[in-house]
Short mmCIF file of C-alpha atoms (C1' of nucleotides) in Angstrom, two decimals:
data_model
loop_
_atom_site.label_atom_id
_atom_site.label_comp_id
_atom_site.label_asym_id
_atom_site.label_seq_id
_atom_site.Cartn_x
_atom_site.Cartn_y
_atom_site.Cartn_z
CA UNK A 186 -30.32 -5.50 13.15
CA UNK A 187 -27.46 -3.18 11.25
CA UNK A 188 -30.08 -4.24 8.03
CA UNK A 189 -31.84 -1.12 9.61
CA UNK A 190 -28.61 1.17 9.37
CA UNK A 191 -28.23 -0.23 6.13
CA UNK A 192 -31.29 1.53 4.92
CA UNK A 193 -30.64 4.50 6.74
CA UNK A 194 -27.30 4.94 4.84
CA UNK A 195 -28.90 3.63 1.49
CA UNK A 196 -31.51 6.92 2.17
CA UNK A 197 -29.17 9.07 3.02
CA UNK A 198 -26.64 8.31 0.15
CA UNK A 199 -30.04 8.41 -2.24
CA UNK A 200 -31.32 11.94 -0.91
CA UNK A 201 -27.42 13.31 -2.08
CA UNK A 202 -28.19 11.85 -5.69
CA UNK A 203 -25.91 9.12 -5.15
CA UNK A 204 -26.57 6.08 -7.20
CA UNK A 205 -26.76 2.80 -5.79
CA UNK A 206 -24.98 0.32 -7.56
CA UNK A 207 -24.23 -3.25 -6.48
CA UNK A 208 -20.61 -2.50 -5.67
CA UNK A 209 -21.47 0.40 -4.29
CA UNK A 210 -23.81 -1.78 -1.99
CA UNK A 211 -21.79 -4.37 -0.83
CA UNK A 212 -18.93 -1.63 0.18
CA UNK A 213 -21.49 -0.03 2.52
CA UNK A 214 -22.61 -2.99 3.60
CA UNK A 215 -19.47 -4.66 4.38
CA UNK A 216 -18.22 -1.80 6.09
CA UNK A 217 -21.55 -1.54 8.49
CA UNK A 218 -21.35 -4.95 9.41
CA UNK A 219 -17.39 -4.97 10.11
CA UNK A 220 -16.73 -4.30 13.65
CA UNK A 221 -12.88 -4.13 12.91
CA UNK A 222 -11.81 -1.02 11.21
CA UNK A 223 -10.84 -2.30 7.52
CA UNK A 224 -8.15 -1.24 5.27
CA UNK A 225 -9.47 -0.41 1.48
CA UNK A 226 -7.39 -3.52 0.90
CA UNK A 227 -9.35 -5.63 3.15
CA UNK A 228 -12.77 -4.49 1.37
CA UNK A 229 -11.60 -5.09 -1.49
CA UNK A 230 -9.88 -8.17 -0.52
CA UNK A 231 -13.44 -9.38 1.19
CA UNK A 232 -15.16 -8.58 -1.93
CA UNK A 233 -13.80 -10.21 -4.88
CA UNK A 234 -15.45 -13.39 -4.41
CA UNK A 235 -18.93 -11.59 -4.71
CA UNK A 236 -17.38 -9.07 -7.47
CA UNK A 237 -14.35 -11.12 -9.36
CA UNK A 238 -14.36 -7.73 -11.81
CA UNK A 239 -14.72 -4.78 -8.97
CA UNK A 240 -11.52 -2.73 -9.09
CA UNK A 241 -9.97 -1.16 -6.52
CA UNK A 242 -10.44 2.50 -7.62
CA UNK A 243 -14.28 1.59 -7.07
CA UNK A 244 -13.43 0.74 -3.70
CA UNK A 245 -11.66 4.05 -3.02
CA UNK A 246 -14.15 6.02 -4.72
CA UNK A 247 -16.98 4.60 -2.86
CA UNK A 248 -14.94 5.30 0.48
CA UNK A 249 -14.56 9.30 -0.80
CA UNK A 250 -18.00 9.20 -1.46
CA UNK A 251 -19.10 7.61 2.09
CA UNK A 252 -16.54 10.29 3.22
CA UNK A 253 -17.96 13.53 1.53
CA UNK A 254 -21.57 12.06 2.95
CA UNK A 255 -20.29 11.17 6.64
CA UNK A 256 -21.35 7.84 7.06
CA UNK A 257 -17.70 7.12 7.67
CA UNK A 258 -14.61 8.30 8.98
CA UNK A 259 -11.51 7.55 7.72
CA UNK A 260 -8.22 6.80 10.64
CA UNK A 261 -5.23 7.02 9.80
CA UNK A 262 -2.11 5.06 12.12
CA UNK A 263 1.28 5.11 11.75
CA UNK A 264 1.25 2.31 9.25
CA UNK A 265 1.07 2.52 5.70
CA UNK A 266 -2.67 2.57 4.72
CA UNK A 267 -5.61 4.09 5.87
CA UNK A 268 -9.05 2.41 7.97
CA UNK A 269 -12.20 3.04 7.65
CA UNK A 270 -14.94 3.02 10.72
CA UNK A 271 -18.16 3.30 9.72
CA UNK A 272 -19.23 4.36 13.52
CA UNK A 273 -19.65 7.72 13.41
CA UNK A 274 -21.14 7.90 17.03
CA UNK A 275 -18.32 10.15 19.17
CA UNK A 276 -15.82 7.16 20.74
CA UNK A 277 -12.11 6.66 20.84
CA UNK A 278 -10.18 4.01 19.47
CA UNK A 279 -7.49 2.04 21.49
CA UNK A 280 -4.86 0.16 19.00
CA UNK A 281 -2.66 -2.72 20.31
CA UNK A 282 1.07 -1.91 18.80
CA UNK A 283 1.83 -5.67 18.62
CA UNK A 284 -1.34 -7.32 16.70
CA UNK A 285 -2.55 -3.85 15.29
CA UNK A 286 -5.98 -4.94 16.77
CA UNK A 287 -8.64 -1.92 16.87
CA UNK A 288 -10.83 -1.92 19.92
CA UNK A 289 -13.69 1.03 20.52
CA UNK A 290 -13.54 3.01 23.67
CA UNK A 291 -16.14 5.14 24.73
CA UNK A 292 -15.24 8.06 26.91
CA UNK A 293 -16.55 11.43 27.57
CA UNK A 294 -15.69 13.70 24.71
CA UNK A 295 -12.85 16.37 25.78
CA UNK A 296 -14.40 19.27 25.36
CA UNK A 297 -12.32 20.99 27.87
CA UNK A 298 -9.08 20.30 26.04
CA UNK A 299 -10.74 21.81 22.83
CA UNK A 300 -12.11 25.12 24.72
CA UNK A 301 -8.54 25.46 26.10
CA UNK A 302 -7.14 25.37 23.00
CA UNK A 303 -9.22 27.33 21.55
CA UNK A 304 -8.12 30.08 23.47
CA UNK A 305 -4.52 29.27 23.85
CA UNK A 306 -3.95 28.91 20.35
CA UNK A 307 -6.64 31.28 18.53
CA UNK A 308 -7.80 28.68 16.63
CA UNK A 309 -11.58 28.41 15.24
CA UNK A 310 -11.92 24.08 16.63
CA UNK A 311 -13.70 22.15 14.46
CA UNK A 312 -13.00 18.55 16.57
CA UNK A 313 -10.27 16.57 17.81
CA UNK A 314 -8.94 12.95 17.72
CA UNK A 315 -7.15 10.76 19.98
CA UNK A 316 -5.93 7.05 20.08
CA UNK A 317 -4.32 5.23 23.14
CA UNK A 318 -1.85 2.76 22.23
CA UNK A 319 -0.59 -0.61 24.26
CA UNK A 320 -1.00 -4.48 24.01
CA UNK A 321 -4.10 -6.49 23.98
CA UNK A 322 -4.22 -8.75 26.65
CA UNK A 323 -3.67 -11.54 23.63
CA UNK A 324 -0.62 -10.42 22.99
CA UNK A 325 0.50 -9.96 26.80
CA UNK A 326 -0.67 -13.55 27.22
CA UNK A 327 1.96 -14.66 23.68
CA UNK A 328 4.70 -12.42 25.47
CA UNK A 329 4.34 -13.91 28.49
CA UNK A 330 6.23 -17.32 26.68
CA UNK B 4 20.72 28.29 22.98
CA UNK B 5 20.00 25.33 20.81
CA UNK B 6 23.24 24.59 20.10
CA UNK B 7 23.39 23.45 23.70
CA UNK B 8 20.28 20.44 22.43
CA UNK B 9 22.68 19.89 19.91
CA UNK B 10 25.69 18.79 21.80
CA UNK B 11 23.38 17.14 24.11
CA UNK B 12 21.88 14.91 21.27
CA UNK B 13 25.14 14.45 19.66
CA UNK B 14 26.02 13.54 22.78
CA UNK B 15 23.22 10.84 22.69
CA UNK B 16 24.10 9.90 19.85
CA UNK B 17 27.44 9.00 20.54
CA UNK B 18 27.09 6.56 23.08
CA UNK B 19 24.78 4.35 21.28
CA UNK B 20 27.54 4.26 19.03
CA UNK B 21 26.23 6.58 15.93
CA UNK B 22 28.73 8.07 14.49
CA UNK B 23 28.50 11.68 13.40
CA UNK B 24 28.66 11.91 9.54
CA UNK B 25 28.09 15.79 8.09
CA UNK B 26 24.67 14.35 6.45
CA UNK B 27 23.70 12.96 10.04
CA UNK B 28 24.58 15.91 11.63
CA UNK B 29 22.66 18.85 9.24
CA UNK B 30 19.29 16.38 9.32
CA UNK B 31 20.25 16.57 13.20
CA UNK B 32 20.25 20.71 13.38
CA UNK B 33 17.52 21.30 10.78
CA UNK B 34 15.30 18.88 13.00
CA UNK B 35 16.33 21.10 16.19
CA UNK B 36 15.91 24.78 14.88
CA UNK B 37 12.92 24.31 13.00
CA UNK B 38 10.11 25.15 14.73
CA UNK B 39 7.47 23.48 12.29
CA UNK B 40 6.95 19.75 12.33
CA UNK B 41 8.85 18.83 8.95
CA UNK B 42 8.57 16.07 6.75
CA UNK B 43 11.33 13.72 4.93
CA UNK B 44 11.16 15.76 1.69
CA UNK B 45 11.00 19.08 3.32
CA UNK B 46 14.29 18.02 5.53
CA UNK B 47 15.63 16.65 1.82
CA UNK B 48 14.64 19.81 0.20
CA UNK B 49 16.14 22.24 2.85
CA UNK B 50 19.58 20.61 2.73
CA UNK B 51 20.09 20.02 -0.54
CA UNK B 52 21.91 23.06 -1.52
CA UNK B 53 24.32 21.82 1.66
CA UNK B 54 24.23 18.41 0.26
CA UNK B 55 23.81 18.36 -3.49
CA UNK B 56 24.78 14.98 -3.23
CA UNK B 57 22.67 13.75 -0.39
CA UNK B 58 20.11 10.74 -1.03
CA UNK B 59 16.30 11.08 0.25
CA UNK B 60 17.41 7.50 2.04
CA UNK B 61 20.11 9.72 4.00
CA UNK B 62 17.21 11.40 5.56
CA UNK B 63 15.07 8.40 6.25
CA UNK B 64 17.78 6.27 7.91
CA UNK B 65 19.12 9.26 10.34
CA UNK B 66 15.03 9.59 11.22
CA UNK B 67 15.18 6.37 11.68
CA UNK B 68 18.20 6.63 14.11
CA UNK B 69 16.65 9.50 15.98
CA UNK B 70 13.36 7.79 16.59
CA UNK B 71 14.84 4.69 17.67
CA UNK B 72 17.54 6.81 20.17
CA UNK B 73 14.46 8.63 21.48
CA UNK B 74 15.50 12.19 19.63
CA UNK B 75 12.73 12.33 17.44
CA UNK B 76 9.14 11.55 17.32
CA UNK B 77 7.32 10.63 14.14
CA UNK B 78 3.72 11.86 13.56
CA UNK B 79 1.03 10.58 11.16
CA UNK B 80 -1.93 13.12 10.33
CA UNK B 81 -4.19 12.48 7.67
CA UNK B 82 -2.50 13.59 4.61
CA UNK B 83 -0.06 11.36 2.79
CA UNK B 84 3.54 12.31 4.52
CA UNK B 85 4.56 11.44 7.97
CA UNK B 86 6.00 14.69 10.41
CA UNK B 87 8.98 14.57 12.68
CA UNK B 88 8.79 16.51 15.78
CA UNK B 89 12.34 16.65 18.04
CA UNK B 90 10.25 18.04 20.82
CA UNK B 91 10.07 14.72 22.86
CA UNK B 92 8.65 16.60 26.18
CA UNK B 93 4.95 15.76 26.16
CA UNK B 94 2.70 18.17 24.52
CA UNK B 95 -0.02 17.98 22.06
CA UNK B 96 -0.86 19.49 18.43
CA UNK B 97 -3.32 21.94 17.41
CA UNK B 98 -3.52 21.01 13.65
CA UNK B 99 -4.78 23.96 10.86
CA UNK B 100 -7.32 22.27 8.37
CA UNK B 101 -6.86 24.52 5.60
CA UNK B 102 -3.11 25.48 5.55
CA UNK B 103 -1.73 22.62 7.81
CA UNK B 104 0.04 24.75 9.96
CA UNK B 105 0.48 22.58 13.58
CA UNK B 106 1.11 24.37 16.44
CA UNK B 107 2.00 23.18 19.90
CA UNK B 108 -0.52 23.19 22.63
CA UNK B 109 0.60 22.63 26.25
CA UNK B 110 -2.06 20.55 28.26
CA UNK B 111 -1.81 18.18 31.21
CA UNK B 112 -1.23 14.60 29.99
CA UNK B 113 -4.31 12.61 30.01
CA UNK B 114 -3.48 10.01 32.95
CA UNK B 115 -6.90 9.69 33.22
CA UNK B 116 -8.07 8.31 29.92
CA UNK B 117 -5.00 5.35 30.15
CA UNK B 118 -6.22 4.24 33.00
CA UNK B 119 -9.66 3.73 32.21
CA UNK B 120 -8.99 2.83 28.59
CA UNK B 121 -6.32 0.08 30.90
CA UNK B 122 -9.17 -1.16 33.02
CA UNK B 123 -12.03 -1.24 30.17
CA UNK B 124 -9.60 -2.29 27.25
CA UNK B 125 -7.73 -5.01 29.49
CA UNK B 126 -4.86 -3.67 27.51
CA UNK B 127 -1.19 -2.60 28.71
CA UNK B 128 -1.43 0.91 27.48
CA UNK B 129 1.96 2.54 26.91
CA UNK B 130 0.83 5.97 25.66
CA UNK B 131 -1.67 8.29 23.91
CA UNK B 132 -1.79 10.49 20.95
CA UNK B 133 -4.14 13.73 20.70
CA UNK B 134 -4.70 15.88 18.24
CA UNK B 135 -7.04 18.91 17.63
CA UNK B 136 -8.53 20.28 14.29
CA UNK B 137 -9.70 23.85 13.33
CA UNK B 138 -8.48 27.10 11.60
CA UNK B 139 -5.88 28.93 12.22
CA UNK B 140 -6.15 32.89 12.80
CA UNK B 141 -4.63 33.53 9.59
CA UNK B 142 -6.68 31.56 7.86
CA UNK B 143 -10.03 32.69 9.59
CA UNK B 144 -9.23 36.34 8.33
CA UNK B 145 -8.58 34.95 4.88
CA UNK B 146 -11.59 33.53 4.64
CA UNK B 147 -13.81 36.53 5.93
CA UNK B 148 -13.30 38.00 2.34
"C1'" DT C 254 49.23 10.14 11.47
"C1'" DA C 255 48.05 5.98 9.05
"C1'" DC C 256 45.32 1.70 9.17
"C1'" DA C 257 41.60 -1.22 9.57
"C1'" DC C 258 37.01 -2.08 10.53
"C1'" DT C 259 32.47 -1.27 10.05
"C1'" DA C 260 28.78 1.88 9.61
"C1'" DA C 261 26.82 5.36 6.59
"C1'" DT C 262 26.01 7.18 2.13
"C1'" DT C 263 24.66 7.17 -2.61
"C1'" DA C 264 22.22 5.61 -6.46
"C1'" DT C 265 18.87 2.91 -7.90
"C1'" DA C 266 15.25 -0.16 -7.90
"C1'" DA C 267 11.21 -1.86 -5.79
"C1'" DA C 268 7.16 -1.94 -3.04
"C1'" DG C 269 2.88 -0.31 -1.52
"C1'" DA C 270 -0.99 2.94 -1.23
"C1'" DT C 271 -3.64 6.11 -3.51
"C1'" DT C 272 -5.14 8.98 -7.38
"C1'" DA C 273 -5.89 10.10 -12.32
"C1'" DT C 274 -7.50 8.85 -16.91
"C1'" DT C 275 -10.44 7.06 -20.28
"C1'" DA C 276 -13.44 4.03 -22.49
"C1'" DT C 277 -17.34 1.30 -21.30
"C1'" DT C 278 -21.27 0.11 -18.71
"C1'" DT C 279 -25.32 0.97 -16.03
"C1'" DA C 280 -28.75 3.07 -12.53
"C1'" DA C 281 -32.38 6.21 -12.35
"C1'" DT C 282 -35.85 8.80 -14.39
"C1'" DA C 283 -39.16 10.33 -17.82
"C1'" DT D 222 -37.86 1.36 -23.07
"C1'" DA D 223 -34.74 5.15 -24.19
"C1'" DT D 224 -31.88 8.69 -22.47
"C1'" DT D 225 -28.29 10.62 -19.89
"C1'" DA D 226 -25.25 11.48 -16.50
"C1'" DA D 227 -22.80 8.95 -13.15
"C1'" DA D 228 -20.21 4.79 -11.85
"C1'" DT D 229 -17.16 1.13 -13.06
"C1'" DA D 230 -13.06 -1.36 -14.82
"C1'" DA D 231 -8.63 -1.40 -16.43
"C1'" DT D 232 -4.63 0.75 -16.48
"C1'" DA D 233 -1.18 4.06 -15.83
"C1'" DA D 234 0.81 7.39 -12.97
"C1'" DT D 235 2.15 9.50 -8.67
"C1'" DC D 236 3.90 9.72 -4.21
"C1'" DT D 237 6.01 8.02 -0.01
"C1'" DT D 238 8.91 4.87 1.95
"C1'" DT D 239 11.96 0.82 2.06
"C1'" DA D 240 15.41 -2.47 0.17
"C1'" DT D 241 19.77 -3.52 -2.21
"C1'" DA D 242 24.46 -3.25 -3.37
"C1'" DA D 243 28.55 -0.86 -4.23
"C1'" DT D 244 31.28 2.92 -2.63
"C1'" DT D 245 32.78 6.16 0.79
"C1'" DA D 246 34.15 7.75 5.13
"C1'" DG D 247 34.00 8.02 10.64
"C1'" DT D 248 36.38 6.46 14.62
"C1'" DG D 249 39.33 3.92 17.66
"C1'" DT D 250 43.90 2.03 17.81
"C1'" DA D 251 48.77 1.32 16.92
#
DNA sequence: TACACTAATTATAAAGATTATTATTTAATA
DNA sequence: TATTAAATAATAATCTTTATAATTAGTGTA
């Protein structure tokens, strides 16, 4: 199923004159098949039973890479360190404040709001970003004691 | 003229039982005339012929106050430093990509994305964040050479 | 105005995330 | 298989932010 994406990416990353190297591999990999949005932390984290030598510069450097190619995107919250979504299809992300829990939303992209600005501000708009921000309805449920 | 947001934040202030040190204060003013979104350092930097004495905590702890009192609000873009914005009436950010300039950007709030985001999400959504991404006008001519 | 109480400040260290450096290893190609 | 440039590992360095502890200083009260 996301083996087929994996290929795609593997192309992709091969037609830049990227090299594909195991680490490099499982990264991608990881990443594609991770519906939550991982911190380079929890790659690296999920990966040292596979790679007990990888360091975590290779993790970074393979997220720049996957970056500079645009098979990912990298979000950055309010906390400390940044995610990484591999889901480059246009969607929204709704974060839960108490869990930190990252759940996709799709929703008509606001094109409006960037043509608006656009002339408001005199800006050339390249894209926006937005994130909604509340509490899952597992952490209601917790409050709720 | 915004001396009169000044009184009414010290104001603010003072009956959640801050007390008004010189430090507090100057972080306080700085935050209020300046029209760009600073961050800590920049605050640090601007009062430090004021304050020769003044420790980068100073500045973190009275942005800590004023977000917690409701003066401030804290922003996190992409790039490594978070930005403090004392305009708390709701408005968005048109963000410049190559010289980070952020501008403000009036638009209607979008009630419309909580709500659906609320009935997809099955989350309690308390609020949104928006921001847009292009080139400033400055920058556009710079870059025609 | 002086006092006492407690919060705020300073200085410093520490933590955490990310980037830079350099020697070593390795993927891709001929 | 040999070559070569790119990727990795290990480590140090940088940068932002937070924690700690001792000192200083607002503010209400007598």
């Amino acid at each position: 199923m996301s083996d087929e994406k994996l290929q795609e990416a593997i192309h992709t990353l091969k037609d830049s004159g990227v090299r594909i190297t195991p680490q490099r591999h499982a990264v991608l990999e990881f990443l594609l098949n991770s519906m939550t949005h991982p911190t380079a932390d929890e790659i690296y984290k999920a990966l040292e039973n596979k790679f007990p030598n990888m360091s975590v510069a290779t993790v970074y450097n393979n997220l720049r890479v996957f970056k500079e190619i645009g098979l990912v995107r990298e979000l950055t919250y309010g906390d400390s360190s940044s995610r990484f979504d591999c889901n480059t299809t246009d969607h929204y992300h709704v974060i839960c404040e108490s869990c930190g829990k990252i759940v996709d939303f799709h929703y008509p992209s606001l094109n409006e709001v960037e043509s608006l600005a656009e002339k408001v501000t005199e800006f050339d708009v390249s894209h926006h970003r937005m994130e909604i921000y509340g509490t899952c309805s597992h952490c209601q449920a917790s409050m709720a004691h």
